[in-house]
Coordinates of C-alpha atoms and ligand atoms in Angstrom, one line a residue:
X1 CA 0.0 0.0 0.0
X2 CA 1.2 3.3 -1.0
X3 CA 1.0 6.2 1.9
X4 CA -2.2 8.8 0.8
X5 CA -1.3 12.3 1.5
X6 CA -3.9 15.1 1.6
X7 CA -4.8 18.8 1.2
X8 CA -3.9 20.8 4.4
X9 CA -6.4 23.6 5.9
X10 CA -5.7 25.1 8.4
X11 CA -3.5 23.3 10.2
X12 CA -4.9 20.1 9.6
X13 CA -5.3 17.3 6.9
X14 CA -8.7 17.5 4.5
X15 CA -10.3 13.8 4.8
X16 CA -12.5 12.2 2.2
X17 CA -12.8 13.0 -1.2
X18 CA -11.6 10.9 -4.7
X19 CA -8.2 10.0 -4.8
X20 CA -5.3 10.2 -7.3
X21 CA -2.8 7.7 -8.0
X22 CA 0.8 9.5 -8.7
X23 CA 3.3 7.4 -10.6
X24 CA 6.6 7.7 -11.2
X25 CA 8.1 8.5 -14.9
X26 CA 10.9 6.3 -14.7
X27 CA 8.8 3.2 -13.9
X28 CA 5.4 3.6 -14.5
X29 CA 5.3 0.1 -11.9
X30 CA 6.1 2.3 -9.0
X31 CA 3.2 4.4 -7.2
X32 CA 5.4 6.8 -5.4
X33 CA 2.0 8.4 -3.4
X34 CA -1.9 8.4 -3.6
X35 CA -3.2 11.8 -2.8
X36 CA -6.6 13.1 -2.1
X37 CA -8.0 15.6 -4.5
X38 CA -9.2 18.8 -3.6
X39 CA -12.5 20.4 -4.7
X40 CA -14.2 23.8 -5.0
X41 CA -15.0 23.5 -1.1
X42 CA -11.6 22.7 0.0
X43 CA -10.2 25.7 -2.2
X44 CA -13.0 27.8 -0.3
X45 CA -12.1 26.8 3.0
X46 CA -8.1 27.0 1.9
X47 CA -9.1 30.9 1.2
X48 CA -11.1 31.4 4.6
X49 CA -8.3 29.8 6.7
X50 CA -6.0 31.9 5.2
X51 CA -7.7 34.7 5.0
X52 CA -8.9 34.3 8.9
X53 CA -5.1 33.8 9.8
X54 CA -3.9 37.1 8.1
X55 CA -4.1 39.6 11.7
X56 CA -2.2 36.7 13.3
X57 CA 0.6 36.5 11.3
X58 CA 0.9 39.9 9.9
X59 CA 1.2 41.0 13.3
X60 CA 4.1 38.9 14.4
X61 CA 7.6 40.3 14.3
X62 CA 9.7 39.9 11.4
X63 CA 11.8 38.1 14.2
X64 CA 9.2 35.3 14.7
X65 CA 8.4 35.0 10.9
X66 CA 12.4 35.0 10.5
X67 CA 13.0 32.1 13.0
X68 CA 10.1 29.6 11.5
X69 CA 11.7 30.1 8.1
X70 CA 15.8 29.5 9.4
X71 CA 14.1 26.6 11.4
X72 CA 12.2 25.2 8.1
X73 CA 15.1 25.9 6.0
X74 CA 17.5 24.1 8.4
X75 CA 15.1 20.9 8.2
X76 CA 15.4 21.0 4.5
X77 CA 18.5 21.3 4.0
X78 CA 19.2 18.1 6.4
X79 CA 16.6 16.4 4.5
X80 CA 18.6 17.0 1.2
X81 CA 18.8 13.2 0.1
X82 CA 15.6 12.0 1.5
X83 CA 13.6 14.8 -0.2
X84 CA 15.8 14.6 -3.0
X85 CA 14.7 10.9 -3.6
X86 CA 11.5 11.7 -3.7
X87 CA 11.8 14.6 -5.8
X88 CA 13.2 12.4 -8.7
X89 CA 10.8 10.1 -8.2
X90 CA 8.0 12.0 -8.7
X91 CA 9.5 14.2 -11.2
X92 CA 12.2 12.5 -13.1
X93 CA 15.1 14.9 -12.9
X94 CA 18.6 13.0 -11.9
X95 CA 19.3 12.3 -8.1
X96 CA 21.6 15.3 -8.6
X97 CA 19.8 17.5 -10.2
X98 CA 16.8 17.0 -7.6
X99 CA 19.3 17.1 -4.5
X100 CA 20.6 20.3 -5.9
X101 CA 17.1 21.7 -6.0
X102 CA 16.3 21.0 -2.2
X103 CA 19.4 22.4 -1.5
X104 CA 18.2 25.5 -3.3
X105 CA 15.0 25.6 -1.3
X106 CA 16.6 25.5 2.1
X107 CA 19.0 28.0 1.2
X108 CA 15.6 29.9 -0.6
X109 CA 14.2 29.5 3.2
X110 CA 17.2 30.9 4.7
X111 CA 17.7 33.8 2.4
X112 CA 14.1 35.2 3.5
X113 CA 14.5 34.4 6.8
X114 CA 17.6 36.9 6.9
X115 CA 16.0 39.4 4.1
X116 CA 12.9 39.9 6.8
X117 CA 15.4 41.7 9.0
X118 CA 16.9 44.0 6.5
X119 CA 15.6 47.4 6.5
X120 CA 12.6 47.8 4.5
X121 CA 11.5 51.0 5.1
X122 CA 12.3 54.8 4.6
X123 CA 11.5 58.1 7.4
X124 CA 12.2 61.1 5.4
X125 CA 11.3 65.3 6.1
X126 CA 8.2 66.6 4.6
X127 CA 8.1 69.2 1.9
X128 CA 6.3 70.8 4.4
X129 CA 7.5 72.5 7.8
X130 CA 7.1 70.3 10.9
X131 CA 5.5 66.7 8.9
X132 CA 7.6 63.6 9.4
X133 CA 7.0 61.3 5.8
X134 CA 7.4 57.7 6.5
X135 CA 7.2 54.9 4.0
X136 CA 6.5 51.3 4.9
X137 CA 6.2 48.0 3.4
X138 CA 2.8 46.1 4.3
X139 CA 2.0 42.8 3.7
X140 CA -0.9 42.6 1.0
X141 CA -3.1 39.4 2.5
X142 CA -3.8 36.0 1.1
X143 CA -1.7 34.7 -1.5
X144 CA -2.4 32.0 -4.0
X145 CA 0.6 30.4 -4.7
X146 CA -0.1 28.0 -8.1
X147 CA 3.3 26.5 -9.4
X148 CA 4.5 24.2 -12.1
X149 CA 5.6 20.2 -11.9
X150 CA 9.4 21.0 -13.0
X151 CA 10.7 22.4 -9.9
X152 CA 8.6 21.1 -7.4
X153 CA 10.6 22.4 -4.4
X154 CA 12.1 25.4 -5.2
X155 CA 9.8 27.4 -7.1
X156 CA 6.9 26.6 -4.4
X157 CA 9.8 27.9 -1.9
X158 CA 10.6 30.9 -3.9
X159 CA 7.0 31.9 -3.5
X160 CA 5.7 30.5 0.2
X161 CA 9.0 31.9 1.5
X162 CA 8.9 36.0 0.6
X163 CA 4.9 35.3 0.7
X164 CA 5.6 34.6 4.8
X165 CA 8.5 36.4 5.9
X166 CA 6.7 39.2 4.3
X167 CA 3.6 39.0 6.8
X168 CA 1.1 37.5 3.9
X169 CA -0.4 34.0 4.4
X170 CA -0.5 31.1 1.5
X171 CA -3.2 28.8 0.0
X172 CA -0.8 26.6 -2.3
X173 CA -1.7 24.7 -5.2
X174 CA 1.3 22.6 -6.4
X175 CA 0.8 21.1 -9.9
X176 CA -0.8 17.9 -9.8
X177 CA 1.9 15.7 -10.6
X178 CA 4.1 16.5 -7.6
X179 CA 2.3 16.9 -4.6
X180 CA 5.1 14.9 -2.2
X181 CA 7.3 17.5 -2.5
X182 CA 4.8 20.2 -1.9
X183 CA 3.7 18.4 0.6
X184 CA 6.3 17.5 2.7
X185 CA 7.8 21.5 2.3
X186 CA 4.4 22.7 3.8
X187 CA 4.6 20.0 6.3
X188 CA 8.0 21.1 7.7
X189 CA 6.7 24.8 7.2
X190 CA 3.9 24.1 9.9
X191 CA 5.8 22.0 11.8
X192 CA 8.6 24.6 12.1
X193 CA 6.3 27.4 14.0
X194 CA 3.5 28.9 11.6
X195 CA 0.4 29.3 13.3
X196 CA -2.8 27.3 11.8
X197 CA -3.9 28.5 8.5
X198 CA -0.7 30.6 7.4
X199 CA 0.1 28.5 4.9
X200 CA -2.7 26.1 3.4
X201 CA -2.2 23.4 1.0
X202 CA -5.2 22.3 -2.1
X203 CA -4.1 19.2 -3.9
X204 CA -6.3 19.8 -6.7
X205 CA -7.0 20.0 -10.5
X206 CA -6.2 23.5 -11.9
X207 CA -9.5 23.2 -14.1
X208 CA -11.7 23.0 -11.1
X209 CA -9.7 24.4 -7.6
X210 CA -8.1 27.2 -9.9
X211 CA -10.7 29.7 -10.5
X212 CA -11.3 30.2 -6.9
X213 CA -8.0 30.4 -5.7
X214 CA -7.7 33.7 -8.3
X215 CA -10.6 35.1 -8.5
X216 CA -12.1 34.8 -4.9
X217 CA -12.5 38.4 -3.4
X218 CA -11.0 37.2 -0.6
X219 CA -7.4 36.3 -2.3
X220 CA -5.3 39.7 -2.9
X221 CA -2.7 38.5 -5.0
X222 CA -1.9 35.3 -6.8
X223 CA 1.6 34.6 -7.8
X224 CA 1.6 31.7 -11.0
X225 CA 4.8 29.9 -12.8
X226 CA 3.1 27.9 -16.0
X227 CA 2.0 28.3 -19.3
X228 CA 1.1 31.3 -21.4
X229 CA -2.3 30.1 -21.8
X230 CA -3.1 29.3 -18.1
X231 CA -1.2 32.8 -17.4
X232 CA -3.8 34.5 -19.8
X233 CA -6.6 32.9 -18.4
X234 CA -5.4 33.9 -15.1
X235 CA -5.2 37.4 -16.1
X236 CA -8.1 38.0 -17.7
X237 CA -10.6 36.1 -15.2
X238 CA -13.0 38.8 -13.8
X239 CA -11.4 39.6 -10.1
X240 CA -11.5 41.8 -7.9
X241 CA -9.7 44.9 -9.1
X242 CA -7.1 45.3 -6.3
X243 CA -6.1 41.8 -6.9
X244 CA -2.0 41.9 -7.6
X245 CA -1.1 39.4 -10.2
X246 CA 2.7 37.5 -10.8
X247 CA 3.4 35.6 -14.0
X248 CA 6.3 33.7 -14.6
X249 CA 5.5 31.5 -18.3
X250 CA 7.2 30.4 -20.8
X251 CA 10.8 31.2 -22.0
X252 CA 12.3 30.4 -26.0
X253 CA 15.8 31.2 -24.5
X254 CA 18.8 31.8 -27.6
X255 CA 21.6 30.9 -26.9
X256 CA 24.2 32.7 -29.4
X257 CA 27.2 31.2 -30.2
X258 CA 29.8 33.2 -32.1
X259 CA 33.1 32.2 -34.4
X260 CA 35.2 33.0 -31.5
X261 CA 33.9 31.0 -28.5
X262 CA 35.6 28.4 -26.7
X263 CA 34.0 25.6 -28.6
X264 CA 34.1 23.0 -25.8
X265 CA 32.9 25.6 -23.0
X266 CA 30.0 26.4 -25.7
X267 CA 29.1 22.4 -26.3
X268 CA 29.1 22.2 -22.5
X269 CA 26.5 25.4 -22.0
X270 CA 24.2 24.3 -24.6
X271 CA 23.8 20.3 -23.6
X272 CA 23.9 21.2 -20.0
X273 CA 21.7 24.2 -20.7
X274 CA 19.0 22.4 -23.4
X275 CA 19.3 18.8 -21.8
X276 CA 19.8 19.3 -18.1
X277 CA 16.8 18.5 -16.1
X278 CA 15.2 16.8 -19.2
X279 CA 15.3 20.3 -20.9
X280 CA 11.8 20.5 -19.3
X281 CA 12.5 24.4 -17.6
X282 CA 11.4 27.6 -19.0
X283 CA 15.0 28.8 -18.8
X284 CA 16.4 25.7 -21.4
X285 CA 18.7 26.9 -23.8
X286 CA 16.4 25.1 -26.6
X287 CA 17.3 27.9 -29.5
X288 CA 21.1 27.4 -30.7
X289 CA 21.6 30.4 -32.9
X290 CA 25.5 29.7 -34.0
X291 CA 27.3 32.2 -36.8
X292 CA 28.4 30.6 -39.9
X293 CA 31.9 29.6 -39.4
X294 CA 31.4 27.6 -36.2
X295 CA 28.5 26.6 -36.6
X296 CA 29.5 23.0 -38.3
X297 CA 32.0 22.5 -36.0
X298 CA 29.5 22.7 -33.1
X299 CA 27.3 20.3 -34.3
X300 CA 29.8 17.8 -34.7
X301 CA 31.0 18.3 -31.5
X302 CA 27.3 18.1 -29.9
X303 CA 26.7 15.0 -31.4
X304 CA 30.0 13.6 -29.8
X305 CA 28.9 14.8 -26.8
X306 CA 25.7 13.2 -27.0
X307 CA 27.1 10.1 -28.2
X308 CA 28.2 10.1 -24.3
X309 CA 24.7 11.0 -22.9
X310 CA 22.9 8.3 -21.1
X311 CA 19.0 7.9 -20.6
X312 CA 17.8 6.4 -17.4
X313 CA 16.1 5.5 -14.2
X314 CA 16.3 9.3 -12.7
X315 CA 17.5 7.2 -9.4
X316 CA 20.8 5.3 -11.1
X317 CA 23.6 7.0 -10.4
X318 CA 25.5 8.2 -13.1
X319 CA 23.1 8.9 -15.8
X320 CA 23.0 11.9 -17.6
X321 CA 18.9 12.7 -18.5
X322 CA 15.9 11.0 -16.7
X323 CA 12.3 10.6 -18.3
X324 CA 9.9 13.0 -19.0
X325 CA 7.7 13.5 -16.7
X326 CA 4.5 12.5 -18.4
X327 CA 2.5 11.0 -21.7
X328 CA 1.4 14.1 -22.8
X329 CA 4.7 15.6 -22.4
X330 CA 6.1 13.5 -24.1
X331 CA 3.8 13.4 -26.5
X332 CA 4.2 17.3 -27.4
X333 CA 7.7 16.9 -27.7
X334 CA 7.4 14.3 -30.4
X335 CA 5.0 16.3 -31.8
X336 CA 7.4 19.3 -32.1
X337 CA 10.0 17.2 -33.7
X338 CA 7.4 16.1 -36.5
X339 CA 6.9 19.9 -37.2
X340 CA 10.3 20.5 -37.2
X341 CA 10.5 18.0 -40.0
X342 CA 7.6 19.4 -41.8
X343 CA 8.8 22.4 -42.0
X344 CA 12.0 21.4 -43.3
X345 CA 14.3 20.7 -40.4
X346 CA 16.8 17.9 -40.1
X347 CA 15.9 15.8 -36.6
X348 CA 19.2 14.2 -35.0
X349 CA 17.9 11.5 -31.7
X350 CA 14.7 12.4 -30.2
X351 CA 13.8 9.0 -30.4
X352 CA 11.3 7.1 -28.1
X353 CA 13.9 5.0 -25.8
X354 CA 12.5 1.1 -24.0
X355 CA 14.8 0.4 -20.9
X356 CA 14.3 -2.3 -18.3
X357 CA 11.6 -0.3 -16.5
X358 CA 8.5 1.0 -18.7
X359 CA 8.8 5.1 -18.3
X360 CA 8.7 8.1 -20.3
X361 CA 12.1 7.7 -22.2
X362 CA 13.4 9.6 -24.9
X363 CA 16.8 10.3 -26.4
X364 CA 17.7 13.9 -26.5
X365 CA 16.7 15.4 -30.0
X366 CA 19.2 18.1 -32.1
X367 CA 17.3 20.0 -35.0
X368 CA 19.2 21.2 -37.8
X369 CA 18.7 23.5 -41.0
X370 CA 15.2 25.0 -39.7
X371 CA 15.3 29.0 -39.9
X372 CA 14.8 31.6 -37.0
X373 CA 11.1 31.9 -37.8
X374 CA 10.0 28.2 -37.8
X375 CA 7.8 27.0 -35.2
X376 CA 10.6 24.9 -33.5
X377 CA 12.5 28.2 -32.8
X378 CA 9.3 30.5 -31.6
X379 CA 7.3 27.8 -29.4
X380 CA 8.3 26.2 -26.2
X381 CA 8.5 22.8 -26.6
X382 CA 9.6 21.9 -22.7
X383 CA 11.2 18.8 -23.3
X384 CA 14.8 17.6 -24.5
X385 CA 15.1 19.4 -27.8
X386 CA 17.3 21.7 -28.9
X387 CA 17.4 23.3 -32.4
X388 CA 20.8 25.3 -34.0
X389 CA 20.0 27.9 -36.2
X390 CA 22.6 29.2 -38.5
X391 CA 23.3 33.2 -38.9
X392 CA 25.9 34.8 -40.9
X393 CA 27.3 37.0 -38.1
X394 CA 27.2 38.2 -34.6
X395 CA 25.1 41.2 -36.0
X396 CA 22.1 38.7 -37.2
X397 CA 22.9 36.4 -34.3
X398 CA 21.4 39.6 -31.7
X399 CA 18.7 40.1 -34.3
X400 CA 17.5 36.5 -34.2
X401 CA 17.9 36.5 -30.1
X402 CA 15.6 39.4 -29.7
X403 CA 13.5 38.1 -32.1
X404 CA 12.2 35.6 -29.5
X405 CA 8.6 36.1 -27.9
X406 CA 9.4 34.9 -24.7
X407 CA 12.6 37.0 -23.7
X408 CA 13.4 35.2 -20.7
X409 CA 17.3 34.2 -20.5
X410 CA 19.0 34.7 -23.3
X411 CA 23.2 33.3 -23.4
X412 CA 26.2 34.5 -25.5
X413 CA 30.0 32.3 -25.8
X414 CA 32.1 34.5 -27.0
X415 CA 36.0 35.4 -25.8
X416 CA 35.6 38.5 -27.1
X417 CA 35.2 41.3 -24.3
X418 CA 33.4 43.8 -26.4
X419 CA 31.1 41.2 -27.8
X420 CA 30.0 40.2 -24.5
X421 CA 29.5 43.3 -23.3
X422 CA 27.9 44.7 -26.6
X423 CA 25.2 41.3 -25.9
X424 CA 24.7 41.9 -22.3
X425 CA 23.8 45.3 -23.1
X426 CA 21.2 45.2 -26.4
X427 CA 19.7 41.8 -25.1
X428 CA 16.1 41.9 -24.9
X429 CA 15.8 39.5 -22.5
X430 CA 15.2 39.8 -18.5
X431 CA 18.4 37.8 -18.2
X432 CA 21.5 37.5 -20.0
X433 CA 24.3 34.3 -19.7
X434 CA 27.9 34.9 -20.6
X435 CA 29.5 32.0 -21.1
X436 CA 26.9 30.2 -19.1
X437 CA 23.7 28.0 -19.5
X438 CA 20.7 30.2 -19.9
X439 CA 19.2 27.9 -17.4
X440 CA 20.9 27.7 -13.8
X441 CA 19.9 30.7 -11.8
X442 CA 21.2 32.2 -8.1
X443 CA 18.4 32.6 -5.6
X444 CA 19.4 36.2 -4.0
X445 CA 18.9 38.0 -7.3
X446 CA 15.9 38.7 -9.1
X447 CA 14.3 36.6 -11.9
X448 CA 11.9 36.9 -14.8
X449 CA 11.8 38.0 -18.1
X450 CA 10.3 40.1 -21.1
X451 CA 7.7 40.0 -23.6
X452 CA 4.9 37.3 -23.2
X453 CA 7.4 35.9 -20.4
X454 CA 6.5 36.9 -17.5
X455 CA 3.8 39.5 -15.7
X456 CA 4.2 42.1 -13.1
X457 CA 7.1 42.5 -10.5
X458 CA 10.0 40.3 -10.7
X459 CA 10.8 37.3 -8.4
X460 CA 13.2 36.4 -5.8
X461 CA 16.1 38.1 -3.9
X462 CA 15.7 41.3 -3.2
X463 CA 13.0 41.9 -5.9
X464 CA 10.3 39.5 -4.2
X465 CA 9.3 42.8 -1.5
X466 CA 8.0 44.4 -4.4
X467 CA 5.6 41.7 -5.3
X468 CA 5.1 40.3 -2.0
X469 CA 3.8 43.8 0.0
X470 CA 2.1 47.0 -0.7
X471 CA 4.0 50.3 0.5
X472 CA 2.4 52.5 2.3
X473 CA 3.3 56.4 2.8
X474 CA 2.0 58.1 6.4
X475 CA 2.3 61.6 7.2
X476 CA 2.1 62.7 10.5
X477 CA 2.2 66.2 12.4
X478 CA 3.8 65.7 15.8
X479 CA 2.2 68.5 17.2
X480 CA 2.1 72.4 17.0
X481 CA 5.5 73.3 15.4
X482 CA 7.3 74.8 17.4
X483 CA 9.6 77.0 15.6
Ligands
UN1_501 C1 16.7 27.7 -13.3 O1 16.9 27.7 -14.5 O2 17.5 27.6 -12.5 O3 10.0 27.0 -14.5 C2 15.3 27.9 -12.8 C3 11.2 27.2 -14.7 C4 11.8 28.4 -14.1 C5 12.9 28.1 -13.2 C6 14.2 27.9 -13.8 N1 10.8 29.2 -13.5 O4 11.9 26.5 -15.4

């Protein structure tokens, strides 16, 4: 018997209800949890609990809010291997990849348990004689925290944490495939000091728990990593008009690689970058745009490289790439690869790959010959594909990078100084890679990017107080002035 894990409301576990069986990708034998789902009900008393919690936890001092996240973060980090196991498990990312991402959400935890202390606010003189100006950060209320299956740790952390230390309580909606991870970070989050209600869990279909959890009058912001579509829908549902909204969607990230880059640091940035973690993150390097005169020497020494890539359980050590996480993932990505070909494009790999376990397998796929305006090269595919593109010079290789929809990373290898710098600067994307992956990002700075990308104030570090509280300016007259 599998254990059954459950939505969480105030404090305690919701009861009852249809279940859902979660398997995982690298062997679809293994059920790695059963989990009740959540209905419209349970999202409506997710919302009141939170809601009713708000003047208890606003009210604490940062202090309090500061020790439950050091004391959460602290349990996650000495949980690293066990939650790290079950992260691949569920998800499918290799034992180091998903270790590295718990690791990232305890030191997530940590961050905004030290950021809470920082000075937030500013006392100033009035304009006029005798008025003291103060400006202060407020939390904004109930938060709907809805985020995607391919970080199922850290970018639920990267949310709950600022959301808390910030004063605001949480109803969280993890995607449905990887409710363990959600649920054990909310069960270490209660356990480690927040008071009943703070932070509230739905394990529930987005189709039917979502609409409350954004449009109920009683949520004040809703924070969202996922698709364009869902974004748009999210955007766009009637709400309540004070209602702050977060996107973080898609990404079609260009990497540009130029004649003089170190070839083997390049190979390195774009298989690590467009296969790492299955290739399934909005940040992927998926777009290859390489000038002429390297360009065949790259591919050949891709291929090389990928002649060394191994395909496996996402729990043998060793292994490069585990599954993807689902059929229907899977099933885009092939479909991706048959446009590709459609429209003229030479597919390398990609194929469908039968190991000792039944799972989601593929090989990782390299597209060749398509052009900068073919469908591989303006949608997100979100699996292990990457296409090359090939541009006459750095001049069209910019052109082609800001051509991109979805400006969220964008990566230039280059030795050349004033290249780099020239990228760096006239990139239209909300982050720019030198030399680096366009995926792979610190936790103190912010993230997001432009275009159809992402929504509203940027994420994490010390950009999340901008999302994560409302400022509010007070004026006051101390008395009479006296002179
Ligand atoms: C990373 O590249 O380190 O959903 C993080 C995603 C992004 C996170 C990427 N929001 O893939």
């Amino acid at each position: 018997m599998s254990r059954t894990i459950t939505s969480v409301v105030g404090g305690s576990p919701v009861t009852g209800g249809s279940t859902h069986t979660d398997v995982n990708p690298s062997d679809l034998a293994d059920v790695v949890l059963e989990h009740g789902e959540a209905d419209v009900a349970v999202a409506q008393q997710a919302v009141a609990a939170a809601a009713q919690a708000f003047p208890t936890w606003s009210r604490t001092t940062p202090w309090q809010r500061s020790e439950v996240l050091d004391k959460a973060g602290s349990e996650v980090l000495a949980r690293a291997d066990e939650l790290g196991d079950l992260l691949a498990r569920e998800e499918g990312k290799t034992l180091p990849e998903a270790r590295g991402e718990v690791v990232r959400a305890g030191q997530i935890l940590k961050y905004f348990a030290g950021a809470v202390l920082q000075p937030h606010g500013h006392q100033l003189d009035s304009v006029r004689p005798g008025v003291d100006v103060s400006v202060t950060r407020e939390p904004i209320g109930v938060v709907s925290v809805i985020t995607p299956w391919n970080f199922p740790i850290a970018i639920p952390a990267w949310k709950i944490a600022p959301a808390l230390a910030f004063g605001n309580t949480v109803v969280f909606k993890p995607a449905e495939l990887v409710p363990g991870s959600a649920w054990e970070l909310v069960d270490i989050l209660n356990r480690s000091g927040l008071p009943e209600g703070a932070l509230n869990l739905v394990l529930g279909r987005g189709s039917s728990v979502g609409p409350t959890l954004t449009t109920d009058a009683a949520v004040n912001a809703v924070t969202f990593t996922g698709s364009v579509a869902t974004g748009r829908l999210i955007l766009d549902a009637p709400a309540p008009l004070g209602r702050k909204v977060q996107l973080e969607l898609g990404g079609k990230n260009p990497l540009v690689i130029v004649d003089d880059a170190d070839l083997a640091l390049a190979v390195e940035c774009l298989v690590q970058g467009g296969f790492g973690s299955t290739g399934q993150r909005c940040t992927a390097s998926s777009f290859a745009v390489a000038t002429d005169s390297i360009h065949d020497r790259l591919v050949e020494a891709v291929q090389e490289r990928l002649g060394r890539w191994s395909v496996g359980d996402a729990r043998t050590p060793g292994i490069d790439m585990g599954p993807v996480v689902d059929p229907s993932q899977l099933r885009q990505n092939q479909h991706y690869l048959d446009v590709a070909r459609r429209e003229g494009g030479e597919v390398l790999g990609g194929e469908l790959v039968e190991l000792d376990t039944e799972g989601h397998y593929m090989s990782p796929a390299l597209v060749l010959g398509t052009s900068a305006g073919d469908t591989i090269n303006r949608e997100e595919v979100f699996g292990p594909v990457v296409s090359v593109v090939r541009v006459a010079d750095y001049a069209e290789a910019l052109a082609v990078a800001n051509s991109s929809a979805m400006n969220l990373s964008a990566g230039i290898c280059t030795t050349d100084l004033a290249t780099a710098a020239h990228f760096r600067r006239n990139s239209r994307a909300g982050m720019v890679m030198v030399n680096l992956p366009t995926a792979g990002v610190d936790f103190h700075v912010p993230f997001g990017g432009r275009g159809d990308s992402s929504y509203g104030p940027r994420e994490q570090g010390f950009a999340a107080i901008d999302f994560f509280t409302t400022s509010k300016t007070a004026y006051t007259l101390p008395g009479s002035p006296r002179n």
